[in-house]
Short mmCIF file of N, CA and C in Angstrom, two decimals:
data_model
loop_
_atom_site.label_atom_id
_atom_site.label_comp_id
_atom_site.label_asym_id
_atom_site.label_seq_id
_atom_site.Cartn_x
_atom_site.Cartn_y
_atom_site.Cartn_z
N MET A 24 0.87 -1.01 -0.03
CA MET A 24 -0.05 -0.13 -0.25
C MET A 24 0.77 1.09 0.29
N ALA A 25 0.61 2.12 -0.65
CA ALA A 25 1.07 3.63 -1.11
C ALA A 25 0.99 4.17 0.40
N GLU A 26 2.07 4.84 0.47
CA GLU A 26 2.10 5.45 2.20
C GLU A 26 1.54 7.19 1.24
N ILE A 27 1.02 7.63 2.22
CA ILE A 27 0.10 8.95 2.01
C ILE A 27 1.46 10.08 2.75
N THR A 28 1.82 10.85 2.06
CA THR A 28 2.87 12.06 2.51
C THR A 28 2.51 13.35 2.23
N ASN A 29 1.19 13.66 1.36
CA ASN A 29 0.64 14.97 1.66
C ASN A 29 -0.61 15.12 2.81
N SER A 30 -0.56 15.98 3.27
CA SER A 30 -1.84 15.87 4.49
C SER A 30 -3.08 17.12 3.28
N PHE A 31 -4.40 16.63 3.76
CA PHE A 31 -5.52 17.43 3.12
C PHE A 31 -6.31 17.32 4.00
N ASN A 32 -7.07 18.70 3.58
CA ASN A 32 -8.20 18.84 4.58
C ASN A 32 -9.67 18.57 4.02
N ALA A 33 -10.74 18.19 4.45
CA ALA A 33 -11.71 17.95 4.11
C ALA A 33 -13.03 17.89 4.95
N ASP A 34 -14.10 18.28 4.65
CA ASP A 34 -15.44 18.39 5.76
C ASP A 34 -15.73 16.71 5.86
N VAL A 35 -15.78 16.11 4.84
CA VAL A 35 -15.95 14.76 5.19
C VAL A 35 -15.09 13.90 4.31
N VAL A 36 -14.63 12.80 5.13
CA VAL A 36 -13.70 11.57 4.67
C VAL A 36 -14.44 10.62 4.83
N ILE A 37 -14.66 9.28 3.41
CA ILE A 37 -15.42 8.39 3.04
C ILE A 37 -14.01 7.30 3.36
N ILE A 38 -14.25 6.50 3.89
CA ILE A 38 -13.33 5.44 3.76
C ILE A 38 -14.04 3.97 2.95
N GLY A 39 -13.81 3.66 1.96
CA GLY A 39 -14.31 2.75 1.31
C GLY A 39 -14.78 3.20 -0.19
N GLY A 40 -14.55 3.04 -1.37
CA GLY A 40 -15.00 2.94 -2.64
C GLY A 40 -15.95 2.09 -3.12
N GLY A 41 -16.88 1.26 -2.50
CA GLY A 41 -17.69 0.55 -3.12
C GLY A 41 -19.00 1.32 -3.14
N ILE A 42 -19.89 0.41 -3.27
CA ILE A 42 -21.40 1.13 -3.66
C ILE A 42 -21.76 2.02 -2.73
N ALA A 43 -21.77 1.78 -1.44
CA ALA A 43 -22.20 2.64 -0.33
C ALA A 43 -21.37 3.81 -0.37
N GLY A 44 -19.96 3.69 -0.31
CA GLY A 44 -19.03 4.81 -0.21
C GLY A 44 -19.33 5.99 -1.24
N LEU A 45 -19.43 5.20 -2.61
CA LEU A 45 -19.61 6.04 -3.90
C LEU A 45 -20.91 6.60 -3.72
N ALA A 46 -21.86 6.07 -3.47
CA ALA A 46 -23.31 6.78 -3.13
C ALA A 46 -23.27 7.90 -2.06
N THR A 47 -22.46 7.53 -1.12
CA THR A 47 -22.45 8.47 -0.05
C THR A 47 -21.68 9.94 -0.44
N ALA A 48 -20.67 9.38 -1.34
CA ALA A 48 -19.86 10.72 -1.77
C ALA A 48 -20.60 11.42 -2.75
N TYR A 49 -21.39 10.80 -3.58
CA TYR A 49 -22.21 11.35 -4.64
C TYR A 49 -23.29 12.22 -4.05
N TYR A 50 -23.83 11.39 -2.98
CA TYR A 50 -24.95 12.36 -2.57
C TYR A 50 -24.88 13.79 -1.62
N LEU A 51 -23.82 13.47 -1.15
CA LEU A 51 -23.30 14.56 -0.07
C LEU A 51 -22.66 15.82 -1.42
N SER A 52 -22.08 15.15 -2.43
CA SER A 52 -21.72 16.05 -3.28
C SER A 52 -22.46 17.16 -4.30
N GLN A 53 -24.20 16.52 -3.89
CA GLN A 53 -25.15 16.82 -4.48
C GLN A 53 -25.93 18.13 -3.63
N LYS A 54 -25.99 17.50 -2.53
CA LYS A 54 -26.68 18.37 -1.70
C LYS A 54 -26.25 19.40 -0.71
N GLN A 55 -24.84 19.22 -0.73
CA GLN A 55 -23.95 20.25 0.48
C GLN A 55 -22.86 20.75 -0.43
N HIS A 56 -22.60 21.54 -0.15
CA HIS A 56 -21.35 22.76 -0.50
C HIS A 56 -19.91 21.79 0.56
N LEU A 57 -19.64 20.62 0.35
CA LEU A 57 -18.52 20.01 1.27
C LEU A 57 -17.49 19.67 0.26
N SER A 58 -16.14 19.65 0.98
CA SER A 58 -14.92 19.31 0.43
C SER A 58 -15.03 17.72 0.94
N ILE A 59 -14.74 16.98 -0.24
CA ILE A 59 -15.00 15.10 0.29
C ILE A 59 -13.60 14.36 -0.24
N ILE A 60 -13.30 13.68 0.33
CA ILE A 60 -12.16 12.75 0.38
C ILE A 60 -12.56 11.60 0.40
N LEU A 61 -12.42 10.71 -0.56
CA LEU A 61 -12.84 9.05 -0.61
C LEU A 61 -11.85 8.37 -0.62
N LEU A 62 -11.29 7.30 0.57
CA LEU A 62 -10.04 6.60 0.32
C LEU A 62 -10.60 5.27 -0.27
N GLU A 63 -9.98 4.74 -1.10
CA GLU A 63 -10.15 3.40 -1.49
C GLU A 63 -9.02 2.60 -1.61
N LYS A 64 -8.60 1.40 -0.99
CA LYS A 64 -7.24 0.45 -1.38
C LYS A 64 -7.44 0.22 -2.60
N ASP A 65 -8.21 -0.31 -3.32
CA ASP A 65 -8.49 -1.05 -4.39
C ASP A 65 -8.39 0.12 -5.56
N SER A 66 -8.77 -0.27 -6.76
CA SER A 66 -9.13 0.37 -7.95
C SER A 66 -10.70 0.67 -7.88
N ILE A 67 -11.48 1.33 -8.50
CA ILE A 67 -13.03 1.92 -8.51
C ILE A 67 -13.07 1.74 -9.88
N PRO A 68 -14.05 1.10 -10.38
CA PRO A 68 -14.45 0.03 -9.82
C PRO A 68 -13.48 -1.12 -9.42
N ASN A 69 -14.05 -2.01 -8.37
CA ASN A 69 -13.09 -3.10 -7.99
C ASN A 69 -13.58 -4.36 -8.23
N PRO A 70 -12.88 -5.02 -9.15
CA PRO A 70 -13.59 -6.22 -9.66
C PRO A 70 -13.80 -7.34 -8.62
N ASN A 71 -13.30 -7.07 -7.34
CA ASN A 71 -13.57 -8.01 -6.21
C ASN A 71 -14.86 -7.84 -5.61
N ASN A 72 -15.30 -6.62 -5.70
CA ASN A 72 -16.58 -6.04 -5.05
C ASN A 72 -17.84 -6.93 -5.56
N SER A 73 -18.68 -7.41 -4.81
CA SER A 73 -19.97 -7.66 -5.32
C SER A 73 -20.60 -7.09 -6.28
N SER A 74 -20.63 -5.70 -6.58
CA SER A 74 -21.58 -4.76 -7.21
C SER A 74 -20.83 -4.54 -8.66
N TYR A 75 -19.55 -5.28 -8.96
CA TYR A 75 -18.86 -5.19 -10.07
C TYR A 75 -19.36 -6.24 -11.13
N GLY A 76 -19.16 -5.93 -12.66
CA GLY A 76 -19.47 -6.72 -13.37
C GLY A 76 -20.74 -6.12 -14.18
N ASP A 77 -20.92 -6.99 -15.51
CA ASP A 77 -22.06 -6.42 -16.46
C ASP A 77 -23.41 -6.46 -15.99
N GLU A 78 -23.68 -7.89 -15.26
CA GLU A 78 -25.13 -7.90 -15.13
C GLU A 78 -25.39 -8.05 -13.56
N ARG A 79 -26.33 -7.23 -13.01
CA ARG A 79 -26.95 -7.66 -11.70
C ARG A 79 -28.29 -7.52 -11.92
N MET A 80 -28.90 -8.29 -11.01
CA MET A 80 -30.60 -8.42 -11.31
C MET A 80 -31.08 -7.33 -10.12
N TYR A 81 -32.01 -7.08 -10.56
CA TYR A 81 -33.08 -6.23 -9.44
C TYR A 81 -34.17 -6.68 -9.33
N ARG A 82 -34.56 -7.23 -8.34
CA ARG A 82 -36.02 -7.97 -8.08
C ARG A 82 -36.92 -7.73 -7.21
N ARG A 83 -38.14 -7.45 -7.50
CA ARG A 83 -39.14 -6.89 -6.47
C ARG A 83 -39.74 -8.24 -5.40
N MET A 84 -39.03 -8.77 -4.79
CA MET A 84 -39.55 -10.18 -4.19
C MET A 84 -39.49 -9.98 -2.53
N TYR A 85 -39.27 -8.88 -2.08
CA TYR A 85 -39.37 -8.67 -0.44
C TYR A 85 -40.74 -8.68 -0.16
N SER A 86 -41.01 -9.46 1.21
CA SER A 86 -41.93 -9.94 1.68
C SER A 86 -42.30 -8.41 2.68
N HIS A 87 -41.42 -7.98 3.24
CA HIS A 87 -41.38 -6.87 4.20
C HIS A 87 -42.00 -5.48 3.42
N GLU A 88 -43.13 -4.93 3.75
CA GLU A 88 -43.36 -3.63 3.23
C GLU A 88 -42.37 -2.45 3.02
N TYR A 89 -41.59 -2.20 4.22
CA TYR A 89 -40.90 -1.17 4.03
C TYR A 89 -39.49 -1.46 2.96
N LEU A 90 -39.19 -2.78 2.89
CA LEU A 90 -37.81 -3.25 2.15
C LEU A 90 -38.64 -2.89 0.50
N ALA A 91 -39.86 -3.25 0.26
CA ALA A 91 -40.49 -3.28 -0.75
C ALA A 91 -40.32 -1.42 -1.36
N GLU A 92 -41.27 -0.91 -0.44
CA GLU A 92 -40.97 0.67 -0.83
C GLU A 92 -39.53 1.26 -0.84
N LEU A 93 -38.70 0.76 -0.18
CA LEU A 93 -37.21 1.25 -0.42
C LEU A 93 -36.77 0.52 -1.58
N GLN A 94 -37.37 -0.37 -2.24
CA GLN A 94 -36.70 -1.09 -3.52
C GLN A 94 -37.58 0.21 -4.44
N ASP A 95 -38.79 0.41 -4.38
CA ASP A 95 -39.35 1.35 -5.40
C ASP A 95 -38.55 2.98 -5.57
N TYR A 96 -38.15 3.19 -4.17
CA TYR A 96 -37.28 4.64 -3.93
C TYR A 96 -35.96 4.24 -5.08
N SER A 97 -35.64 2.94 -4.77
CA SER A 97 -33.92 2.97 -5.34
C SER A 97 -34.25 3.00 -6.62
N LEU A 98 -35.08 2.18 -7.33
CA LEU A 98 -35.49 2.46 -8.72
C LEU A 98 -35.75 3.67 -9.41
N LYS A 99 -36.52 4.71 -8.76
CA LYS A 99 -36.55 5.97 -8.80
C LYS A 99 -35.24 6.51 -9.19
N GLU A 100 -34.41 6.40 -7.93
CA GLU A 100 -33.17 7.27 -7.78
C GLU A 100 -32.08 6.74 -9.11
N TRP A 101 -32.24 5.20 -9.42
CA TRP A 101 -31.44 5.04 -10.76
C TRP A 101 -31.91 5.58 -12.06
N GLU A 102 -33.40 5.70 -12.53
CA GLU A 102 -34.03 6.79 -13.06
C GLU A 102 -33.79 7.74 -12.94
N MET A 103 -33.13 8.54 -12.09
CA MET A 103 -32.92 9.99 -11.76
C MET A 103 -31.71 10.35 -12.27
N LEU A 104 -30.80 9.32 -11.56
CA LEU A 104 -29.43 9.27 -12.33
C LEU A 104 -29.32 9.33 -13.71
N GLU A 105 -29.85 8.53 -14.24
CA GLU A 105 -29.83 8.23 -15.91
C GLU A 105 -30.10 9.29 -16.67
N SER A 106 -31.28 10.01 -15.92
CA SER A 106 -31.65 11.25 -16.78
C SER A 106 -30.56 12.23 -16.75
N GLN A 107 -30.30 12.68 -15.19
CA GLN A 107 -29.12 13.63 -14.85
C GLN A 107 -28.07 13.66 -15.61
N HIS A 108 -27.72 12.04 -15.80
CA HIS A 108 -26.19 12.30 -16.65
C HIS A 108 -26.40 11.96 -17.96
N ASP A 109 -27.76 11.68 -18.76
CA ASP A 109 -27.69 11.38 -20.15
C ASP A 109 -27.09 9.93 -20.28
N CYS A 110 -27.19 9.04 -19.71
CA CYS A 110 -26.92 7.64 -19.63
C CYS A 110 -27.77 6.63 -19.42
N GLN A 111 -27.58 5.55 -19.67
CA GLN A 111 -28.51 4.14 -19.44
C GLN A 111 -27.47 3.44 -18.41
N LEU A 112 -28.06 3.13 -17.27
CA LEU A 112 -27.30 2.59 -16.23
C LEU A 112 -28.05 0.98 -16.23
N LEU A 113 -29.46 1.45 -16.32
CA LEU A 113 -30.21 -0.03 -16.27
C LEU A 113 -30.93 -0.59 -17.73
N ARG A 114 -31.15 -1.67 -17.58
CA ARG A 114 -31.98 -2.01 -19.06
C ARG A 114 -33.05 -3.12 -18.31
N GLN A 115 -34.27 -2.94 -18.34
CA GLN A 115 -35.41 -3.55 -18.25
C GLN A 115 -35.72 -4.59 -19.04
N LEU A 116 -36.22 -5.79 -19.02
CA LEU A 116 -36.28 -6.64 -19.47
C LEU A 116 -37.64 -7.56 -19.50
N ASP A 117 -38.29 -7.84 -20.35
CA ASP A 117 -39.61 -8.42 -19.52
C ASP A 117 -39.50 -10.21 -19.79
N THR A 118 -39.87 -10.54 -18.62
CA THR A 118 -39.51 -11.79 -18.48
C THR A 118 -40.55 -12.87 -19.18
N PRO A 119 -40.29 -13.56 -19.80
CA PRO A 119 -41.29 -14.78 -20.43
C PRO A 119 -42.38 -15.34 -19.67
N SER A 120 -41.87 -15.88 -18.39
CA SER A 120 -42.71 -16.25 -17.02
C SER A 120 -43.58 -15.69 -16.16
N ARG A 121 -43.33 -14.20 -16.01
CA ARG A 121 -44.37 -13.46 -15.20
C ARG A 121 -44.21 -12.53 -15.80
N SER A 122 -44.93 -11.42 -14.85
CA SER A 122 -45.16 -10.04 -15.64
C SER A 122 -44.18 -9.21 -14.70
N SER A 123 -43.40 -9.59 -14.05
CA SER A 123 -42.44 -9.15 -13.43
C SER A 123 -41.20 -8.37 -14.35
N LYS A 124 -40.43 -7.69 -13.85
CA LYS A 124 -39.43 -7.23 -14.76
C LYS A 124 -38.05 -7.65 -14.05
N ILE A 125 -37.33 -7.80 -14.92
CA ILE A 125 -35.71 -8.27 -14.74
C ILE A 125 -35.09 -6.91 -14.89
N ILE A 126 -33.94 -6.30 -14.44
CA ILE A 126 -33.54 -4.77 -14.61
C ILE A 126 -31.96 -5.18 -14.24
N VAL A 127 -30.96 -5.07 -15.13
CA VAL A 127 -29.81 -5.42 -15.16
C VAL A 127 -28.71 -4.09 -15.65
N ARG A 128 -27.63 -3.93 -15.02
CA ARG A 128 -26.59 -2.76 -15.41
C ARG A 128 -26.06 -3.07 -16.70
N ASP A 129 -25.96 -2.31 -17.38
CA ASP A 129 -25.74 -2.22 -18.66
C ASP A 129 -23.93 -1.97 -18.43
N SER A 130 -23.03 -2.36 -19.27
CA SER A 130 -21.58 -2.11 -19.08
C SER A 130 -21.34 -1.14 -20.12
#
């Protein structure tokens, strides 16, 4: 691991550049005027993280009402990110055996 020889000042330091760390940095940068440092020991994206890769499934199968509501909110946030950044992050596929949808992240 590289030794840090410089000193930095920041309002917020986030340790970990996985999905939670990146989301935290993104939303703090959108809602606040803060200086943010994100520390990650590996590359971003990290091929060893569970959220890395071309295909991830988003499914609506939670039995607890709160988790189902959170999932709906999450999908709206993905759509907002796509709109703000003029890119496609999710692709919705019809499933032949049921009326639900499967959503995968495009590469």
